[in-house]
Every structure is written in C-alpha cells, then in structure tokens.
mmCIF file of C-alpha atoms and ligand atoms in Angstrom:
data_model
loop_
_atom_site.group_PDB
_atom_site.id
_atom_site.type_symbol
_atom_site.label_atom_id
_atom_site.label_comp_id
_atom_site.label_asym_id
_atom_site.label_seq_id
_atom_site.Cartn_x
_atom_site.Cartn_y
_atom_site.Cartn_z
ATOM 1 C CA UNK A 1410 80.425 -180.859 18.145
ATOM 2 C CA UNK A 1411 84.011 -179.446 18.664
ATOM 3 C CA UNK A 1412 83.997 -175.733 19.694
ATOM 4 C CA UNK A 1413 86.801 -173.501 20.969
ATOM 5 C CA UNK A 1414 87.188 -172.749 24.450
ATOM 6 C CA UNK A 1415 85.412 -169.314 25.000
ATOM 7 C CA UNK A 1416 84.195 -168.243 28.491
ATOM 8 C CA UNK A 1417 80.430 -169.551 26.612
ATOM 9 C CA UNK A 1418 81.702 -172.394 25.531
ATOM 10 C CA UNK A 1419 83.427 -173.532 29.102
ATOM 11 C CA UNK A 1420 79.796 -172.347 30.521
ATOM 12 C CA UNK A 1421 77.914 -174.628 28.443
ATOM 13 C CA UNK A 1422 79.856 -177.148 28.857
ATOM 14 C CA UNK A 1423 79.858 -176.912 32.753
ATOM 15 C CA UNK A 1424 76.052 -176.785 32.964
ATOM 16 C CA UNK A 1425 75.962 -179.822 30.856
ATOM 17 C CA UNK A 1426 77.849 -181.488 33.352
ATOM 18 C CA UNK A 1427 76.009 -180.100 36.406
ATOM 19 C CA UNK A 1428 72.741 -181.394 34.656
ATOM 20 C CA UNK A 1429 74.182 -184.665 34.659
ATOM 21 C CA UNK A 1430 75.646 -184.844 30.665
ATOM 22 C CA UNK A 1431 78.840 -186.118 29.896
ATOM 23 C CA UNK A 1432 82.204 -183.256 27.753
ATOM 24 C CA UNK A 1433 85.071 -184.178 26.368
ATOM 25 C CA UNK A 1434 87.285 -181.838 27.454
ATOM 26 C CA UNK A 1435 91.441 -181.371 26.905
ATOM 27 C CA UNK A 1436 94.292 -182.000 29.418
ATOM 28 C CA UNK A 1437 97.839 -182.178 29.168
ATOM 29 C CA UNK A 1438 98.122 -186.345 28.703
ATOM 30 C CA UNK A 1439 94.825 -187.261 26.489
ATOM 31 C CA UNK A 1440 91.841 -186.141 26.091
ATOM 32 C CA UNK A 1441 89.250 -186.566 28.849
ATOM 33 C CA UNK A 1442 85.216 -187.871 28.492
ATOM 34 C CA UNK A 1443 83.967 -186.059 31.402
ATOM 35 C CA UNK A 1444 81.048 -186.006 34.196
ATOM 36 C CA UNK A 1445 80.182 -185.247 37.231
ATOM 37 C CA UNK A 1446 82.532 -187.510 39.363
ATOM 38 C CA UNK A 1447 79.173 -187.261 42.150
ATOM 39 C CA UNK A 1448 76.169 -188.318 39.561
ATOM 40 C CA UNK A 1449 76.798 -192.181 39.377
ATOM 41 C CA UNK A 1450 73.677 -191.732 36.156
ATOM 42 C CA UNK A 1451 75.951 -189.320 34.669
ATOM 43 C CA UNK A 1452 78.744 -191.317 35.022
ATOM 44 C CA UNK A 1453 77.278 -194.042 33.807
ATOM 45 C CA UNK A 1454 76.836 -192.542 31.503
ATOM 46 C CA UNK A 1455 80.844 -193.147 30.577
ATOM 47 C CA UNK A 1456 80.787 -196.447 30.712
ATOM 48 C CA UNK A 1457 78.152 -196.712 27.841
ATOM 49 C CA UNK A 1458 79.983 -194.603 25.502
ATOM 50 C CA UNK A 1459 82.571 -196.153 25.924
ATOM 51 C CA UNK A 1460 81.626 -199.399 25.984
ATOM 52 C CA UNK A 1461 83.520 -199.970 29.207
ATOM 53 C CA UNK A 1462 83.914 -202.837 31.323
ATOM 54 C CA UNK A 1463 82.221 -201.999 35.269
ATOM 55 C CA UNK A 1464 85.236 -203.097 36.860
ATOM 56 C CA UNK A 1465 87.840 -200.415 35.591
ATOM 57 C CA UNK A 1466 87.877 -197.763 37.747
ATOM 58 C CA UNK A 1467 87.952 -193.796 36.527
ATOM 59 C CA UNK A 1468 90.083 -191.051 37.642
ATOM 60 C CA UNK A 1469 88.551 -188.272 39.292
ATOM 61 C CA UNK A 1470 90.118 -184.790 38.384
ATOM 62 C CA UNK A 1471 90.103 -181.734 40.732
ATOM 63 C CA UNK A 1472 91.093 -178.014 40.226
ATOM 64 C CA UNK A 1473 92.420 -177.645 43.923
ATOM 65 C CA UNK A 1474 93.990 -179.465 46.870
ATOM 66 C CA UNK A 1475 90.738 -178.984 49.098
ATOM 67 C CA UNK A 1476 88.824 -181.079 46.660
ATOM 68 C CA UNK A 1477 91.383 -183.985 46.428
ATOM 69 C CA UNK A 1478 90.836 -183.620 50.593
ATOM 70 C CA UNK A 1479 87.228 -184.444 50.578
ATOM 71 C CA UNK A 1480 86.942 -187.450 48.228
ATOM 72 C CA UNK A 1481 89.621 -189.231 50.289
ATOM 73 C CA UNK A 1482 89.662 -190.709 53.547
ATOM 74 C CA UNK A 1483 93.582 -189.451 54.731
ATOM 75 C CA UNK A 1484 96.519 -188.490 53.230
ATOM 76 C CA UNK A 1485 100.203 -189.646 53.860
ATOM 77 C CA UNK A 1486 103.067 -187.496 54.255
ATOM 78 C CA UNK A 1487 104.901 -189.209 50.828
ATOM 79 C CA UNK A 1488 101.842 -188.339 48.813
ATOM 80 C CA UNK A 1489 101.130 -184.761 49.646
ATOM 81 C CA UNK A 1490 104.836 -184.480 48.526
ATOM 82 C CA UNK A 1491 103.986 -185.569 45.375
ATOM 83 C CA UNK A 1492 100.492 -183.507 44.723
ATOM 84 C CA UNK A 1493 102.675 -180.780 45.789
ATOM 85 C CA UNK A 1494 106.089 -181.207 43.273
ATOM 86 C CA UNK A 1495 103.481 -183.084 40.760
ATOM 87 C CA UNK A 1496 100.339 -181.012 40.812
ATOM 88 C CA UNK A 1497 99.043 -180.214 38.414
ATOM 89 C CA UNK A 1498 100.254 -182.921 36.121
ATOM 90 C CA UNK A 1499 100.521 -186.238 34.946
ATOM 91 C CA UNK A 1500 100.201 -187.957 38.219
ATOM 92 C CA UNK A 1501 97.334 -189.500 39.718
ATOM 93 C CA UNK A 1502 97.208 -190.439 42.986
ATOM 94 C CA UNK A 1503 95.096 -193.544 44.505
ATOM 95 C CA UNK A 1504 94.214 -193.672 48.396
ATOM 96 C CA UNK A 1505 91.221 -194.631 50.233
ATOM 97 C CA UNK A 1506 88.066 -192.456 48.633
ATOM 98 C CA UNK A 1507 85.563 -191.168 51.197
ATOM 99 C CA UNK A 1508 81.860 -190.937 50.962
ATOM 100 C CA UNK A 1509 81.805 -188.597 48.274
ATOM 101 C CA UNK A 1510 82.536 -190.761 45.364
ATOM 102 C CA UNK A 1511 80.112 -193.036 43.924
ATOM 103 C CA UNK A 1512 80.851 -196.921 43.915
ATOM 104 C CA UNK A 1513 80.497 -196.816 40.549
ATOM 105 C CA UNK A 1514 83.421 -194.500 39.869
ATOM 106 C CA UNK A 1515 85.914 -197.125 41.616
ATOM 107 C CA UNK A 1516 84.424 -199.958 40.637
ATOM 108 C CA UNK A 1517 83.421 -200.602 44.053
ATOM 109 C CA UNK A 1518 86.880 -200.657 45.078
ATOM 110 C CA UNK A 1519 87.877 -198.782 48.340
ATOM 111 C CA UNK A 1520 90.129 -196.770 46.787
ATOM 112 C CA UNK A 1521 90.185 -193.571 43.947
ATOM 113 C CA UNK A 1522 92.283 -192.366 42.279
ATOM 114 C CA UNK A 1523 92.381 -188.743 41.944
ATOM 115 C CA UNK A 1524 94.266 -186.011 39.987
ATOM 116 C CA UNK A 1525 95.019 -182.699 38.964
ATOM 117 C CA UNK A 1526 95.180 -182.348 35.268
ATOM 118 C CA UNK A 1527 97.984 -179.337 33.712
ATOM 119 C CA UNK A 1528 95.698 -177.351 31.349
ATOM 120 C CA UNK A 1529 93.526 -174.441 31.895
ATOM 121 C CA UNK A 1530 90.509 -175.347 30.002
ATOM 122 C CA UNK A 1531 90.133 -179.029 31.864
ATOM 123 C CA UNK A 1532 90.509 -176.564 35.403
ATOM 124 C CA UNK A 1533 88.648 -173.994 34.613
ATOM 125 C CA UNK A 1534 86.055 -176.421 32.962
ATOM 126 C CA UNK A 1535 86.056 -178.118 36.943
ATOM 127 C CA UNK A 1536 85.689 -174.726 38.494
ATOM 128 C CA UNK A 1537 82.874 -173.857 36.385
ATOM 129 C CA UNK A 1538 81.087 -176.776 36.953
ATOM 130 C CA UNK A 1539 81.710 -176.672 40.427
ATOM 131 C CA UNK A 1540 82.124 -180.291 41.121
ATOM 132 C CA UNK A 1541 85.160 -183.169 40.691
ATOM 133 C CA UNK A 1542 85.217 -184.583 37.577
ATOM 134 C CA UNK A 1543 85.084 -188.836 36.645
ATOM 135 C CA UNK A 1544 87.123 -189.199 33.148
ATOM 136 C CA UNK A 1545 89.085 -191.761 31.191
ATOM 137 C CA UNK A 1546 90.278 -191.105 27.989
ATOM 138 C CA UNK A 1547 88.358 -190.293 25.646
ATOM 139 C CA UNK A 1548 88.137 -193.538 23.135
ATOM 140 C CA UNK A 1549 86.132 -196.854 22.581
ATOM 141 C CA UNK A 1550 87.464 -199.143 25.704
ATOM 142 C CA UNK A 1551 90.685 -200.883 24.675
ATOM 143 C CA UNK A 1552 91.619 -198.382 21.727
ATOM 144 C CA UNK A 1553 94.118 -195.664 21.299
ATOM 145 C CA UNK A 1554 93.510 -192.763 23.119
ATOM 146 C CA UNK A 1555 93.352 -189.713 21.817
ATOM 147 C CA UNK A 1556 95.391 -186.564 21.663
ATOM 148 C CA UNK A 1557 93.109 -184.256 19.532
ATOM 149 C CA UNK A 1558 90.172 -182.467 19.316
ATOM 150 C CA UNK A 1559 89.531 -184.155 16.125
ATOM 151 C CA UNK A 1560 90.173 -187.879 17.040
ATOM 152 C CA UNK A 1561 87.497 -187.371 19.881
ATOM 153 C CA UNK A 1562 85.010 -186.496 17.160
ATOM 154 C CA UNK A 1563 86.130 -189.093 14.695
ATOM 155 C CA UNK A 1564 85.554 -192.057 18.093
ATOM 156 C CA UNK A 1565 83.121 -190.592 19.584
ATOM 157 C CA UNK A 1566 81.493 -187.630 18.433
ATOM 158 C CA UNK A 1567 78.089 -188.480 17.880
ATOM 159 C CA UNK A 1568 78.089 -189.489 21.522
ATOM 160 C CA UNK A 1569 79.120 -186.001 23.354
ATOM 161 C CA UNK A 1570 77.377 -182.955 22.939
ATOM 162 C CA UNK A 1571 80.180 -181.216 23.324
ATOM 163 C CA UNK A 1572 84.240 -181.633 22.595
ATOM 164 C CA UNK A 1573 86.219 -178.937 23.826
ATOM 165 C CA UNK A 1574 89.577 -178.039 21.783
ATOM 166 C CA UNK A 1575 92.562 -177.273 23.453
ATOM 167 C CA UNK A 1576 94.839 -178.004 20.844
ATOM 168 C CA UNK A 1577 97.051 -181.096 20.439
ATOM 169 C CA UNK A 1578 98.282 -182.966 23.838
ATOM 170 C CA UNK A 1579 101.433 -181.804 24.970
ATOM 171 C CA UNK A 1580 102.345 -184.833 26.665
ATOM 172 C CA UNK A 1581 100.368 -187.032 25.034
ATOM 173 C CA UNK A 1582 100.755 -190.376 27.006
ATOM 174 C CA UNK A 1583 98.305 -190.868 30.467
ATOM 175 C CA UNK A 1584 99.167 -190.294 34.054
ATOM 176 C CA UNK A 1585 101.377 -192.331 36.118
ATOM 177 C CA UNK A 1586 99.017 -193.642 38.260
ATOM 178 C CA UNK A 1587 100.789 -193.947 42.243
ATOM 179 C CA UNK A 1588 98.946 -196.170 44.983
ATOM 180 C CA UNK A 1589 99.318 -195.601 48.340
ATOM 181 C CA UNK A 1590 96.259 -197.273 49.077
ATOM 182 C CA UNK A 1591 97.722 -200.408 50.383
ATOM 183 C CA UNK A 1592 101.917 -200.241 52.425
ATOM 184 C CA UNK A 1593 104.064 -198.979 49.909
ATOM 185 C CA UNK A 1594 103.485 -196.643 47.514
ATOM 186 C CA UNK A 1595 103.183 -198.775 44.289
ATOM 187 C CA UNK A 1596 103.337 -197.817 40.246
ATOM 188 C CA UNK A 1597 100.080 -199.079 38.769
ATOM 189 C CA UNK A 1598 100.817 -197.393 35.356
ATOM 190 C CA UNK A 1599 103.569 -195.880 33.969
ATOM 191 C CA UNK A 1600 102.824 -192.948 32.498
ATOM 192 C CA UNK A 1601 104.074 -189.268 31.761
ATOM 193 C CA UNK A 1602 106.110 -188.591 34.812
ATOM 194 C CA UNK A 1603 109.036 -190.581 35.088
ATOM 195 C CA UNK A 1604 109.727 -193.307 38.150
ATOM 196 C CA UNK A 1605 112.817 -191.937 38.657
ATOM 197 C CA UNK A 1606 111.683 -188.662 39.183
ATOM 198 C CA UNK A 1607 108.970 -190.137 41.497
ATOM 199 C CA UNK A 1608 111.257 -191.555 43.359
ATOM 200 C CA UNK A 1609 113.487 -188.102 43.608
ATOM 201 C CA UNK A 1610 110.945 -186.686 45.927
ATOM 202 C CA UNK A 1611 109.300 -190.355 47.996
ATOM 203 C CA UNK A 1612 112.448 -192.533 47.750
ATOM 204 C CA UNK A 1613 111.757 -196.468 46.122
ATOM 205 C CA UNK A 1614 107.991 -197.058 44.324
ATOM 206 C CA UNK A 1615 106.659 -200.629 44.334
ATOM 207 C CA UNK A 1616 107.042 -201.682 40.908
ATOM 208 C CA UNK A 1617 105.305 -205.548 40.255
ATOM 209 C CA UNK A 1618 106.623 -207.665 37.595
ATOM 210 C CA UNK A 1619 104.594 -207.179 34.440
ATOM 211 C CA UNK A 1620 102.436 -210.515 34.418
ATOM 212 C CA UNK A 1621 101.780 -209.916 38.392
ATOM 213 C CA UNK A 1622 99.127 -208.019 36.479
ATOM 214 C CA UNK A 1623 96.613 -206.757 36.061
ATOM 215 C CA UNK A 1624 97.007 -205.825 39.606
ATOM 216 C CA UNK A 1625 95.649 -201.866 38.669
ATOM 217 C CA UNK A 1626 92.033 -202.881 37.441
ATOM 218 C CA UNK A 1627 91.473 -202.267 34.492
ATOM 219 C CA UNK A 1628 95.092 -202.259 32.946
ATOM 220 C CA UNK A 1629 94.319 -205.315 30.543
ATOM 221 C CA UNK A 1630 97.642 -206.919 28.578
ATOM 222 C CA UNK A 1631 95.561 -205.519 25.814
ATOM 223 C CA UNK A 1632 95.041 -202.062 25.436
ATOM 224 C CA UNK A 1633 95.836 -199.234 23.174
ATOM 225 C CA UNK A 1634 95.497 -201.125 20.862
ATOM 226 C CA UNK A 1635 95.257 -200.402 17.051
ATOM 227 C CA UNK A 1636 93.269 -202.636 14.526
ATOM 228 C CA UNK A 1637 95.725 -203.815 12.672
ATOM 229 C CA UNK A 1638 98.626 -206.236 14.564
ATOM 230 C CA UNK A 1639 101.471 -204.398 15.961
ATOM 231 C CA UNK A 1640 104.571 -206.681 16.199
ATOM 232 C CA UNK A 1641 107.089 -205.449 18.757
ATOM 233 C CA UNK A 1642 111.015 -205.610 17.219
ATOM 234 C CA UNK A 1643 114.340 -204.743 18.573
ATOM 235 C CA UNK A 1644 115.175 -203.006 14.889
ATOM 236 C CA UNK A 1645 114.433 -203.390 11.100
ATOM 237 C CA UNK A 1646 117.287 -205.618 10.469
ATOM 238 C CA UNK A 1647 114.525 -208.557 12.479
ATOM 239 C CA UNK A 1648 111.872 -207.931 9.564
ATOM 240 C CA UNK A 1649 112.783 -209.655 6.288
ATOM 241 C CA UNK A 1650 113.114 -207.863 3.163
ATOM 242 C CA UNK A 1651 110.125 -210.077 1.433
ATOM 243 C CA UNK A 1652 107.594 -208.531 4.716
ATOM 244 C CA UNK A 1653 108.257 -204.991 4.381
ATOM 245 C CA UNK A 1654 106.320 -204.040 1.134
ATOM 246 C CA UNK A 1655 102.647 -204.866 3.423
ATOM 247 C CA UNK A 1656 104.188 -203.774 6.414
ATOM 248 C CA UNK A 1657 104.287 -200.226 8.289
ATOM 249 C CA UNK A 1658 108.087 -199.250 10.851
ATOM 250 C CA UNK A 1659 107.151 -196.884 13.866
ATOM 251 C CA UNK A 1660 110.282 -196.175 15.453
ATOM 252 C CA UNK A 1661 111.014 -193.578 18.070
ATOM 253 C CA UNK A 1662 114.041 -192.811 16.517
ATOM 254 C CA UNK A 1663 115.773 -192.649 13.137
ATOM 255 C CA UNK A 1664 117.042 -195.846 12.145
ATOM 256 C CA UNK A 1665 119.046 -197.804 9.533
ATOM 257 C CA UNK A 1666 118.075 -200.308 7.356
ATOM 258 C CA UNK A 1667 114.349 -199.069 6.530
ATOM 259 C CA UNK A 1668 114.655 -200.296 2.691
ATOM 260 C CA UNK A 1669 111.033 -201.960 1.581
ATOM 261 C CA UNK A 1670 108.271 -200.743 3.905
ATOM 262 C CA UNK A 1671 105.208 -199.557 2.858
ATOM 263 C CA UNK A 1672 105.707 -196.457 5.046
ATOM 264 C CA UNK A 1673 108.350 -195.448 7.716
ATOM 265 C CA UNK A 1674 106.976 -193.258 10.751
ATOM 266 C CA UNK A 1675 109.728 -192.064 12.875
ATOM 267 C CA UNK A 1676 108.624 -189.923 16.063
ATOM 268 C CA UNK A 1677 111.660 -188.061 16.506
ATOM 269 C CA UNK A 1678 114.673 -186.783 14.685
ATOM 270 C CA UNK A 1679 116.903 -187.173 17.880
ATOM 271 C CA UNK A 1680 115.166 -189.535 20.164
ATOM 272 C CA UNK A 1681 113.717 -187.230 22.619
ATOM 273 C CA UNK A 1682 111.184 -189.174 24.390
ATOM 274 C CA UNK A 1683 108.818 -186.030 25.466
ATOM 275 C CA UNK A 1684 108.764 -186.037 21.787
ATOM 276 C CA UNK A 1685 108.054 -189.454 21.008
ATOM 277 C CA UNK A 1686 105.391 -189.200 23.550
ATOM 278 C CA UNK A 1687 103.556 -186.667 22.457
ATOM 279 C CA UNK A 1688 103.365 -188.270 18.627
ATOM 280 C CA UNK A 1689 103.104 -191.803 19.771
ATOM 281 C CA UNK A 1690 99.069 -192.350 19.696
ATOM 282 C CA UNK A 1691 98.609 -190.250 16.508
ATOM 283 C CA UNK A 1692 101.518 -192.183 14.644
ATOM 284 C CA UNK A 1693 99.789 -195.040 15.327
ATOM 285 C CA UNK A 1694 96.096 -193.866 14.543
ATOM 286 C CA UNK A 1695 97.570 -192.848 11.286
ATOM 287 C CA UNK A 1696 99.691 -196.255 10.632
ATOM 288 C CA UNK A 1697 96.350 -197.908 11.520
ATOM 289 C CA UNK A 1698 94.515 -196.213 9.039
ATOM 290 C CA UNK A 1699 96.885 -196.718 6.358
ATOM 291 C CA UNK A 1700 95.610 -200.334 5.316
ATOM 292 C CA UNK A 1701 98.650 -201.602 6.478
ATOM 293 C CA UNK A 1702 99.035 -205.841 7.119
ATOM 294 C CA UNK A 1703 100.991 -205.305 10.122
ATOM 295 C CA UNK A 1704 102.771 -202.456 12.161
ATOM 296 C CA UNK A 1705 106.315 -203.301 13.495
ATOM 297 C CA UNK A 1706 107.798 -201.069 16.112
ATOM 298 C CA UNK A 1707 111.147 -200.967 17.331
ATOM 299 C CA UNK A 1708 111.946 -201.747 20.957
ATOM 300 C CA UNK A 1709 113.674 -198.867 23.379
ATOM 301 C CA UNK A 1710 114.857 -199.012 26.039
ATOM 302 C CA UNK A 1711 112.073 -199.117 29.459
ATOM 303 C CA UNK A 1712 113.909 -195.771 31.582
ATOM 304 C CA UNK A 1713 112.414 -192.389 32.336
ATOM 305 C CA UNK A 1714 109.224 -191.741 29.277
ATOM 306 C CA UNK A 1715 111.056 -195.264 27.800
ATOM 307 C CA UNK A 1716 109.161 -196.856 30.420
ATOM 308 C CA UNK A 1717 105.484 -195.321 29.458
ATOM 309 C CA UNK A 1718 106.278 -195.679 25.815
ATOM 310 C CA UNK A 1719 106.986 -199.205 25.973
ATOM 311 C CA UNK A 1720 104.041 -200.296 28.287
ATOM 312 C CA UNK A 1721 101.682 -198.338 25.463
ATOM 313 C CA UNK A 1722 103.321 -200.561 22.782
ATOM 314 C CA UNK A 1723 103.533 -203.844 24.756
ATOM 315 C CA UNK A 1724 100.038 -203.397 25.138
ATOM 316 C CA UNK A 1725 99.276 -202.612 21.680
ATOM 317 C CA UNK A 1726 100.892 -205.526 20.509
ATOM 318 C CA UNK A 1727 99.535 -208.169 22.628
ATOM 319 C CA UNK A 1728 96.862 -210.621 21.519
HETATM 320 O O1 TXA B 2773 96.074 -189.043 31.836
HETATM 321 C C1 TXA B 2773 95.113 -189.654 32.276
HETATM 322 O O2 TXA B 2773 95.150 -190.285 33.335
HETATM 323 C C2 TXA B 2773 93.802 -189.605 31.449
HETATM 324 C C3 TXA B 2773 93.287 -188.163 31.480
HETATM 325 C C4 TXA B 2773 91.935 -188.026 30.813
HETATM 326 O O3 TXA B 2773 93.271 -187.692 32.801
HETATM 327 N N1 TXA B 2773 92.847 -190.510 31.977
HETATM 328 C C5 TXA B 2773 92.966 -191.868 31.847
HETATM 329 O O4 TXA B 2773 91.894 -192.583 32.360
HETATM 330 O O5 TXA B 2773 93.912 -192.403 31.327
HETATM 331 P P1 TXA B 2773 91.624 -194.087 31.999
HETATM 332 O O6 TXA B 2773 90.251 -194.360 32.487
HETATM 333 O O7 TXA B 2773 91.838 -194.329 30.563
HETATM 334 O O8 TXA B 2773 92.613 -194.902 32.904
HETATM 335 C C6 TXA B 2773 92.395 -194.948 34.290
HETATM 336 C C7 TXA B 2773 93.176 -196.046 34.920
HETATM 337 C C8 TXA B 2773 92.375 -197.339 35.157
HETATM 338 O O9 TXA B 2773 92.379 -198.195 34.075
HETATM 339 C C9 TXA B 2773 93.106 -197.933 36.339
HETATM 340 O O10 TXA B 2773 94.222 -198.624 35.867
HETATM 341 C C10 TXA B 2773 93.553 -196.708 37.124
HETATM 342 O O11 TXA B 2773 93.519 -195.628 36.257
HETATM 343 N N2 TXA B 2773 92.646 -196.466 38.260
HETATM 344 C C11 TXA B 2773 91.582 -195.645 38.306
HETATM 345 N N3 TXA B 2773 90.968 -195.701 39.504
HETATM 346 C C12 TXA B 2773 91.660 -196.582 40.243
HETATM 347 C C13 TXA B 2773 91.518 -197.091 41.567
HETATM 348 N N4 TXA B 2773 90.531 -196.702 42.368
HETATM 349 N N5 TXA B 2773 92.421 -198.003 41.985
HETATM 350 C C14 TXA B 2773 93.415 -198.408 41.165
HETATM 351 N N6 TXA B 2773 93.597 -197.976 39.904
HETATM 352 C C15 TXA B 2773 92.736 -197.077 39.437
HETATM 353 MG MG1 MG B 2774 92.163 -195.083 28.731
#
C-alpha cells in the first residue's frame, strides 16, 4: 500500500521495522526495500522479495555519524572526509563492519558498506525506528530500479506492507559505492556523485578495468536490465532505416537523424546529465513496456554522471 509520509505513517512504518517487517521507503537515488539492518530474519526477509542472490551484499543506511561509528571497525582519515563533504548523499562508503551487522547483510564478507541517504522521510524513517537500516533498491534482483512510489507498487507491492511516497527521485541513479576496505580507496560503482569530485576532496580512486569485474559482489555484467534487448549505439545514423519501425531510440540528448522509430525518448533538451539521470530508469521502464523489439541507446561520453549513466546502460544491454 503506498501512503504519504505523515508523522502516522513514518510511525507505522518504523514499528514495522522494529518488529522485524520489511518498508519501502524513498531516498534521493532509488527507492529503498528496507529492514532492520540488525534482524538477519528480517533481512532475510529482502532477499526473498527480491529474489536475491546470498552473495550480494546490502547497504546499510544511517541517520547520523555515531551510527556509521558502531557498525564499523575504524575509520580512515580520507573517508571521514568524504562522509563529511558527501553526507548525506549518494555515497556509500565500505570499510571493515564490526559486530553489529549480521553476516547476512555482507554476504559474509568482512566489510559493509554503509551510507547516509539525502531525504527526510528515509532519515526520519531511521530515527523513528531507532535502528540502521539494510536496503537495496527496491526491484526484482537484476531489474530496473525504481524511482517512484508507483513503480515500487507495480514490482513489488503485494510484497511490502507498506511503500512510503516521497515523490519522484531527484537523482535517480544509486550511490557511488567507495572501498576503503582493502589499500586504496577503490570505485566499486559509479554512481550519483561524480569521480572527479571524489577525487577533489581524497586525491586518485582505484578505478579497475571493467571486466576485472565483478570485483564489488554483486555488480553482475547484467543488471538493470529491461525485458526487452537494449543495443548500445554511438548514434542513429548506426541503425538502418528498415530496423527502426520495431525499434525504440533513448538518447540523453537531442539528436539528428531519428526518421523511422517506433518511438524516440530523449532525456534532456540540453544534455544535462543530473537530468538524464534522474529520467534514465523511468525512460526505460516506459520503452520496456511499449512492446518494443529492441531498445537502442546512444553512447555518451563515460565523465562526471556520463560515467554512472553509461555503467546503467552497459549493464542493461549485456547478455
Ligand atoms: O543508492 C543506493 O545505493 C540504493 C539506495 C536504496 O540507497 N541502494 C542500492 O542497493 O543501490 P543495491 O543493493 O541495489 O546495491 C548495493 C551494492 C551491491 O550490489 C554491491 O555492489 C555494493 O553495493 N555493496 C554492498 N555491500 C558491500 C560490501 N560489503 N562490500 C562491497 N560492496 C558492497
Ligand atoms: Mg539494486
């Protein structure tokens, strides 16, 4: 059941998850299927609705730096720089977990990753229930997350008692996930902060060669994936005029040459990546609902959000 976020509602909701049930709540990136990152039954919870593989981890969200403190072991200098320029945002943050967290959570891994999501319902929905939440996105394992109230119902609704609306994503991509569990702080996942400006504050990231993968567990080639096959093309011109009438173009920008396909879904009017981000996953839930034989979507380049938004579609459009 979606319901607004009301003082009640954000109650309920946190006494759900204190008696061990599992909320879909709203940040700033995607939606989040929540519980109570301490119950390893409630957040196993996750993994059924899901239908989640054990051995991808879950990010553990916190309202305040004291929490992140007791679910890991120590912190480095270079990430408490980042919490602090970063927090709350789209960053997570992995480092050796403490006691507190349930193998479960990291997938028996020594290491979780933790962060601080940028929207009030998702903290006051942690303060309430009084306890760090586990939470991926909130979608069937391997499909495209989602950035509404009303996707969550549509993928999972029956599931969850509860789906909290905060409105449309405004980033609409994940976190950048960070490691600093092993030397060097290393990029697991792009996401909606920006390398570069990562590497304004802690100076040169780690980043391994796509196909030294999956090195974060969990980030499978495919992912995000819609139903129907997403083809990956540096611009329309590549797609021959006798494909196009079966055929959907996602694009982030506008672009020429767009004669003959069944529909035409460009994110922006400019190219503004925030922008592009924030429509990417409902462009293509809608594209993928369309009936469409195929999805092509133009290339950009991989810098700043280019970098997130091309992982998301690399992803989508590998077999
Ligand atoms: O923006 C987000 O991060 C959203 C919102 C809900 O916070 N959450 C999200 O969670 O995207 P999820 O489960 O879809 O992706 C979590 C990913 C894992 O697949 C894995 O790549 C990485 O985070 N991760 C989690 N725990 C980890 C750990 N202990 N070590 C390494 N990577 C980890
Ligand atoms: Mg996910």
């Amino acid at each position: 059941m979606i319901a607004s976020p009301t003082p009640a509602t954000i109650a309920r909701a946190a006494a759900t998850l204190r008696d061990g049930g599992v909320v879909a709540f709203p940040t700033e990136t995607v939606y989040g299927l929540g519980a109570d990152a301490t119950n390893a039954t409630a957040v196993a919870r996750i993994f059924e609705i899901k239908a989640r593989p054990r051995f991808d981890p879950l990010i553990v969200h916190v309202a305040d730096l004291a929490a992140w403190h007791s679910l890991v072991g120590g912190i480095p200098a270079a990430a408490h720089r980042l919490a602090q320029r970063f927090w709350p945002g789209p960053l997570t943050i992995v480092l050796p977990k403490s006691g507190a967290i349930p193998d479960l959570v990291t997938a028996g891994l020594p290491n979780v990753a933790v962060r601080m999501p940028d929207h009030s319902v998702a903290l006051d929905l942690i303060r309430a229930a009084g306890r760090p939440l586990a939470a991926p996105s909130a979608n069937p394992f391997g499909y495209i997350s989602p950035t509404t109230a009303a996707h969550v119902e549509d993928l999972i609704g029956s599931h969850v008692a509860l789906v909290l609306d905060g409105g449309p994503c405004r980033v609409g991509l994940e976190s950048t996930v960070v490691s600093f569990a092993d030397e060097g702080p290393t990029l697991l996942r792009p996401g909606g902060i920006a390398l570069e400006d990562i590497e304004a504050v802690i100076g040169a990231v780690d980043v391994p060669a796509t196909g030294a993968r999956p090195l974060a567990p969990g980030q499978l080639p495919r992912h995000y994936a819609p139903r129907t096959p997403l083809v990956l093309i540096g611009s329309p011109r590549d797609v021959a005029p006798a494909a196009r009438s079966r055929a959907a173009l996602l694009a982030c920008a506008p672009q020429p040459d767009v004669d003959g396909f069944a529909q035409v879904v460009i994110l922006t009017a400019d190219g503004d990546l925030r922008q592009a981000a924030v429509n990417l996953f409902a462009a293509m839930r809608t594209l993928d609902g369309a009936g469409h034989a195929r999805i092509y979507a133009v290339a950009i380049d991989a810098h700043g959000l280019g970098r997130a938004i091309m992982d998301r579609l690399r992803r989508a459009a590998a077999m």
